[in-house]
Amino acid sequence: MNPRSDENINGVSRRVAVLTCHFPSVVMASEQEAALAAVRSDSPTIFDKIINKDIPANVVYEDDKVLAFRDIAPQAPTHILIIPKVRDGLTGLSKAEERHCDILGRLLYTAKLIAKQEGLEDGFRIVINDGPAGCQSVYHLHVHLLGGRQMKWPPG
């Protein structure tokens, strides 16, 4: 089995299983349920734990402002999450203010750098989920970089 595939164990994806292990009071069966169960707050998230090195991650890029690591339940051969190291109230894109313009630009530029590093010359997709209907399950703004296969339209 491909270790980077979206394994399902008893109908539960690896991502949901990891979220459940960090938030044990919530039992989730799907990405959508995980998003609906997630609570927007300024409390530390699983991403804060990764930034602080409390939880291991397969880091592919890091600088003083952003951290990028491979998704534990990839939806494409290349699936990388790019996050700001400091949330500064930026729990989702809908919470962005003018003061966040620099970090938002940095996240997208970093995606371009990583796409080149990963050999995604034929193209890639950038996704930012926002809110429950957007299937956001971690309230720490993050950019999904997806590539390595032909993307389809509409996306979902």
PDB file of C-alpha atoms in Angstrom:
ATOM      1  CA  MET A   1       0.000   0.000   0.000  1.00  0.00           C
ATOM      2  CA  ASN A   2       1.200   3.520  -0.764  1.00  0.00           C
ATOM      3  CA  PRO A   3       2.096   5.062   2.627  1.00  0.00           C
ATOM      4  CA  ARG A   4       1.037   8.474   1.320  1.00  0.00           C
ATOM      5  CA  SER A   5      -2.455   7.343   0.304  1.00  0.00           C
ATOM      6  CA  ASP A   6      -5.586   8.385   2.158  1.00  0.00           C
ATOM      7  CA  GLU A   7      -5.937   5.161   4.119  1.00  0.00           C
ATOM      8  CA  ASN A   8      -9.289   4.385   5.642  1.00  0.00           C
ATOM      9  CA  ILE A   9      -9.467   2.383   8.819  1.00  0.00           C
ATOM     10  CA  ASN A  10     -13.023   1.274   9.587  1.00  0.00           C
ATOM     11  CA  GLY A  11     -14.268   4.065   7.337  1.00  0.00           C
ATOM     12  CA  VAL A  12     -12.204   6.767   9.071  1.00  0.00           C
ATOM     13  CA  SER A  13      -9.472   8.621   7.159  1.00  0.00           C
ATOM     14  CA  ARG A  14      -5.976   8.963   8.650  1.00  0.00           C
ATOM     15  CA  ARG A  15      -6.440  12.740   8.930  1.00  0.00           C
ATOM     16  CA  VAL A  16      -9.663  12.333  10.892  1.00  0.00           C
ATOM     17  CA  ALA A  17      -8.002   9.695  13.077  1.00  0.00           C
ATOM     18  CA  VAL A  18      -5.136  12.086  13.888  1.00  0.00           C
ATOM     19  CA  LEU A  19      -7.529  14.940  14.609  1.00  0.00           C
ATOM     20  CA  THR A  20      -9.558  12.639  16.837  1.00  0.00           C
ATOM     21  CA  CYS A  21      -6.462  11.581  18.756  1.00  0.00           C
ATOM     22  CA  HIS A  22      -5.663  15.245  19.486  1.00  0.00           C
ATOM     23  CA  PHE A  23      -9.296  16.129  20.193  1.00  0.00           C
ATOM     24  CA  PRO A  24     -10.551  12.886  21.794  1.00  0.00           C
ATOM     25  CA  SER A  25     -13.915  14.262  22.864  1.00  0.00           C
ATOM     26  CA  VAL A  26     -14.951  14.395  19.215  1.00  0.00           C
ATOM     27  CA  VAL A  27     -15.531  11.184  17.254  1.00  0.00           C
ATOM     28  CA  MET A  28     -15.462  11.928  13.517  1.00  0.00           C
ATOM     29  CA  ALA A  29     -16.197   9.707  10.552  1.00  0.00           C
ATOM     30  CA  SER A  30     -15.472  12.042   7.624  1.00  0.00           C
ATOM     31  CA  GLU A  31     -13.675  15.198   6.597  1.00  0.00           C
ATOM     32  CA  GLN A  32     -17.033  16.982   6.481  1.00  0.00           C
ATOM     33  CA  GLU A  33     -17.886  15.863  10.009  1.00  0.00           C
ATOM     34  CA  ALA A  34     -14.432  16.943  11.162  1.00  0.00           C
ATOM     35  CA  ALA A  35     -15.031  20.379   9.651  1.00  0.00           C
ATOM     36  CA  LEU A  36     -18.463  20.666  11.226  1.00  0.00           C
ATOM     37  CA  ALA A  37     -17.102  19.558  14.612  1.00  0.00           C
ATOM     38  CA  ALA A  38     -14.127  21.944  14.535  1.00  0.00           C
ATOM     39  CA  VAL A  39     -14.396  25.031  16.702  1.00  0.00           C
ATOM     40  CA  ARG A  40     -12.957  28.353  15.584  1.00  0.00           C
ATOM     41  CA  SER A  41     -10.869  29.691  18.455  1.00  0.00           C
ATOM     42  CA  ASP A  42      -7.531  31.185  19.335  1.00  0.00           C
ATOM     43  CA  SER A  43      -6.580  28.079  21.349  1.00  0.00           C
ATOM     44  CA  PRO A  44      -3.473  26.196  20.191  1.00  0.00           C
ATOM     45  CA  THR A  45      -4.114  23.924  17.212  1.00  0.00           C
ATOM     46  CA  ILE A  46      -2.434  20.776  15.950  1.00  0.00           C
ATOM     47  CA  PHE A  47      -0.438  23.091  13.645  1.00  0.00           C
ATOM     48  CA  ASP A  48       0.846  25.077  16.637  1.00  0.00           C
ATOM     49  CA  LYS A  49       2.045  21.755  18.072  1.00  0.00           C
ATOM     50  CA  ILE A  50       3.849  21.010  14.799  1.00  0.00           C
ATOM     51  CA  ILE A  51       5.442  24.477  14.759  1.00  0.00           C
ATOM     52  CA  ASN A  52       6.604  23.946  18.364  1.00  0.00           C
ATOM     53  CA  LYS A  53       7.965  20.483  17.426  1.00  0.00           C
ATOM     54  CA  ASP A  54       5.605  18.807  19.922  1.00  0.00           C
ATOM     55  CA  ILE A  55       4.242  16.693  17.049  1.00  0.00           C
ATOM     56  CA  PRO A  56       6.530  15.403  14.280  1.00  0.00           C
ATOM     57  CA  ALA A  57       5.947  16.354  10.666  1.00  0.00           C
ATOM     58  CA  ASN A  58       7.671  15.708   7.356  1.00  0.00           C
ATOM     59  CA  VAL A  59       8.889  19.288   6.844  1.00  0.00           C
ATOM     60  CA  VAL A  60       9.760  20.280   3.273  1.00  0.00           C
ATOM     61  CA  TYR A  61      10.324  24.014   3.811  1.00  0.00           C
ATOM     62  CA  GLU A  62      10.838  26.369   6.717  1.00  0.00           C
ATOM     63  CA  ASP A  63      11.842  29.984   7.123  1.00  0.00           C
ATOM     64  CA  ASP A  64      11.249  32.594   9.811  1.00  0.00           C
ATOM     65  CA  LYS A  65       7.610  33.186   8.732  1.00  0.00           C
ATOM     66  CA  VAL A  66       6.228  29.914   7.326  1.00  0.00           C
ATOM     67  CA  LEU A  67       6.433  26.163   7.748  1.00  0.00           C
ATOM     68  CA  ALA A  68       5.507  23.600   5.093  1.00  0.00           C
ATOM     69  CA  PHE A  69       5.053  19.882   5.591  1.00  0.00           C
ATOM     70  CA  ARG A  70       3.535  16.878   3.839  1.00  0.00           C
ATOM     71  CA  ASP A  71      -0.136  16.196   4.537  1.00  0.00           C
ATOM     72  CA  ILE A  72      -0.707  12.987   6.506  1.00  0.00           C
ATOM     73  CA  ALA A  73      -3.667  12.063   4.294  1.00  0.00           C
ATOM     74  CA  PRO A  74      -2.634  13.253   0.827  1.00  0.00           C
ATOM     75  CA  GLN A  75      -5.253  13.865  -1.817  1.00  0.00           C
ATOM     76  CA  ALA A  76      -2.650  13.929  -4.616  1.00  0.00           C
ATOM     77  CA  PRO A  77       0.848  12.475  -5.097  1.00  0.00           C
ATOM     78  CA  THR A  78       2.161  15.784  -3.773  1.00  0.00           C
ATOM     79  CA  HIS A  79       0.064  17.323  -0.983  1.00  0.00           C
ATOM     80  CA  ILE A  80       1.810  19.865   1.204  1.00  0.00           C
ATOM     81  CA  LEU A  81       0.387  22.185   3.849  1.00  0.00           C
ATOM     82  CA  ILE A  82       1.892  25.665   4.130  1.00  0.00           C
ATOM     83  CA  ILE A  83       1.173  27.560   7.340  1.00  0.00           C
ATOM     84  CA  PRO A  84       2.162  30.853   8.931  1.00  0.00           C
ATOM     85  CA  LYS A  85       4.248  30.305  12.056  1.00  0.00           C
ATOM     86  CA  VAL A  86       2.302  33.034  13.847  1.00  0.00           C
ATOM     87  CA  ARG A  87      -1.495  32.998  13.494  1.00  0.00           C
ATOM     88  CA  ASP A  88      -2.024  36.609  14.578  1.00  0.00           C
ATOM     89  CA  GLY A  89      -5.807  36.075  14.504  1.00  0.00           C
ATOM     90  CA  LEU A  90      -5.623  34.476  11.067  1.00  0.00           C
ATOM     91  CA  THR A  91      -7.662  31.370  11.853  1.00  0.00           C
ATOM     92  CA  GLY A  92      -9.102  31.352   8.334  1.00  0.00           C
ATOM     93  CA  LEU A  93      -9.000  33.439   5.171  1.00  0.00           C
ATOM     94  CA  SER A  94     -12.308  35.092   6.069  1.00  0.00           C
ATOM     95  CA  LYS A  95     -10.571  36.531   9.140  1.00  0.00           C
ATOM     96  CA  ALA A  96      -7.845  38.231   7.080  1.00  0.00           C
ATOM     97  CA  GLU A  97      -7.287  41.929   7.578  1.00  0.00           C
ATOM     98  CA  GLU A  98      -5.131  44.387   5.675  1.00  0.00           C
ATOM     99  CA  ARG A  99      -2.327  43.785   8.192  1.00  0.00           C
ATOM    100  CA  HIS A 100      -2.155  40.153   6.974  1.00  0.00           C
ATOM    101  CA  CYS A 101      -1.326  41.038   3.347  1.00  0.00           C
ATOM    102  CA  ASP A 102       2.402  40.327   3.767  1.00  0.00           C
ATOM    103  CA  ILE A 103       1.943  36.844   5.242  1.00  0.00           C
ATOM    104  CA  LEU A 104      -0.772  35.967   2.710  1.00  0.00           C
ATOM    105  CA  GLY A 105       1.596  36.892  -0.108  1.00  0.00           C
ATOM    106  CA  ARG A 106       4.422  34.977   1.581  1.00  0.00           C
ATOM    107  CA  LEU A 107       2.264  31.834   1.785  1.00  0.00           C
ATOM    108  CA  LEU A 108       1.504  31.945  -1.953  1.00  0.00           C
ATOM    109  CA  TYR A 109       5.088  32.740  -2.934  1.00  0.00           C
ATOM    110  CA  THR A 110       6.269  29.875  -0.727  1.00  0.00           C
ATOM    111  CA  ALA A 111       3.805  27.584  -2.535  1.00  0.00           C
ATOM    112  CA  LYS A 112       5.471  28.555  -5.827  1.00  0.00           C
ATOM    113  CA  LEU A 113       8.939  27.822  -4.399  1.00  0.00           C
ATOM    114  CA  ILE A 114       7.872  24.439  -3.051  1.00  0.00           C
ATOM    115  CA  ALA A 115       6.103  23.524  -6.313  1.00  0.00           C
ATOM    116  CA  LYS A 116       9.386  24.098  -8.137  1.00  0.00           C
ATOM    117  CA  GLN A 117      11.315  22.156  -5.458  1.00  0.00           C
ATOM    118  CA  GLU A 118       8.836  19.259  -5.840  1.00  0.00           C
ATOM    119  CA  GLY A 119       9.154  19.211  -9.648  1.00  0.00           C
ATOM    120  CA  LEU A 120       5.585  20.336 -10.376  1.00  0.00           C
ATOM    121  CA  GLU A 121       6.480  22.067 -13.666  1.00  0.00           C
ATOM    122  CA  ASP A 122       3.266  20.815 -15.332  1.00  0.00           C
ATOM    123  CA  GLY A 123       1.111  22.632 -12.801  1.00  0.00           C
ATOM    124  CA  PHE A 124      -0.401  22.413  -9.375  1.00  0.00           C
ATOM    125  CA  ARG A 125      -3.430  23.512  -7.397  1.00  0.00           C
ATOM    126  CA  ILE A 126      -3.666  25.790  -4.370  1.00  0.00           C
ATOM    127  CA  VAL A 127      -6.598  25.306  -1.979  1.00  0.00           C
ATOM    128  CA  ILE A 128      -7.601  27.275   1.111  1.00  0.00           C
ATOM    129  CA  ASN A 129     -10.584  25.842   2.965  1.00  0.00           C
ATOM    130  CA  ASP A 130     -12.526  28.381   5.020  1.00  0.00           C
ATOM    131  CA  GLY A 131     -15.217  27.668   7.578  1.00  0.00           C
ATOM    132  CA  PRO A 132     -17.448  24.641   8.051  1.00  0.00           C
ATOM    133  CA  ALA A 133     -19.025  24.765   4.569  1.00  0.00           C
ATOM    134  CA  GLY A 134     -15.518  25.111   3.095  1.00  0.00           C
ATOM    135  CA  CYS A 135     -14.487  21.943   4.985  1.00  0.00           C
ATOM    136  CA  GLN A 136     -11.952  23.678   7.244  1.00  0.00           C
ATOM    137  CA  SER A 137     -11.090  21.345  10.121  1.00  0.00           C
ATOM    138  CA  VAL A 138      -8.101  23.199  11.638  1.00  0.00           C
ATOM    139  CA  TYR A 139      -8.558  26.865  12.505  1.00  0.00           C
ATOM    140  CA  HIS A 140      -5.049  27.989  11.656  1.00  0.00           C
ATOM    141  CA  LEU A 141      -4.943  29.366   8.115  1.00  0.00           C
ATOM    142  CA  HIS A 142      -3.245  26.871   5.830  1.00  0.00           C
ATOM    143  CA  VAL A 143      -2.633  26.533   2.116  1.00  0.00           C
ATOM    144  CA  HIS A 144      -2.874  23.125   0.463  1.00  0.00           C
ATOM    145  CA  LEU A 145      -0.410  22.636  -2.406  1.00  0.00           C
ATOM    146  CA  LEU A 146      -1.597  19.717  -4.566  1.00  0.00           C
ATOM    147  CA  GLY A 147       0.143  18.303  -7.612  1.00  0.00           C
ATOM    148  CA  GLY A 148       1.624  15.328  -9.361  1.00  0.00           C
ATOM    149  CA  ARG A 149      -1.604  14.345 -11.145  1.00  0.00           C
ATOM    150  CA  GLN A 150      -4.175  15.855 -13.479  1.00  0.00           C
ATOM    151  CA  MET A 151      -6.609  17.931 -11.458  1.00  0.00           C
ATOM    152  CA  LYS A 152     -10.307  17.846 -12.324  1.00  0.00           C
ATOM    153  CA  TRP A 153     -12.915  20.593 -12.594  1.00  0.00           C
ATOM    154  CA  PRO A 154     -15.094  21.377 -10.794  1.00  0.00           C
ATOM    155  CA  PRO A 155     -12.934  20.675  -7.739  1.00  0.00           C
ATOM    156  CA  GLY A 156     -15.607  19.546  -5.325  1.00  0.00           C
TER     157      GLY A 156
END
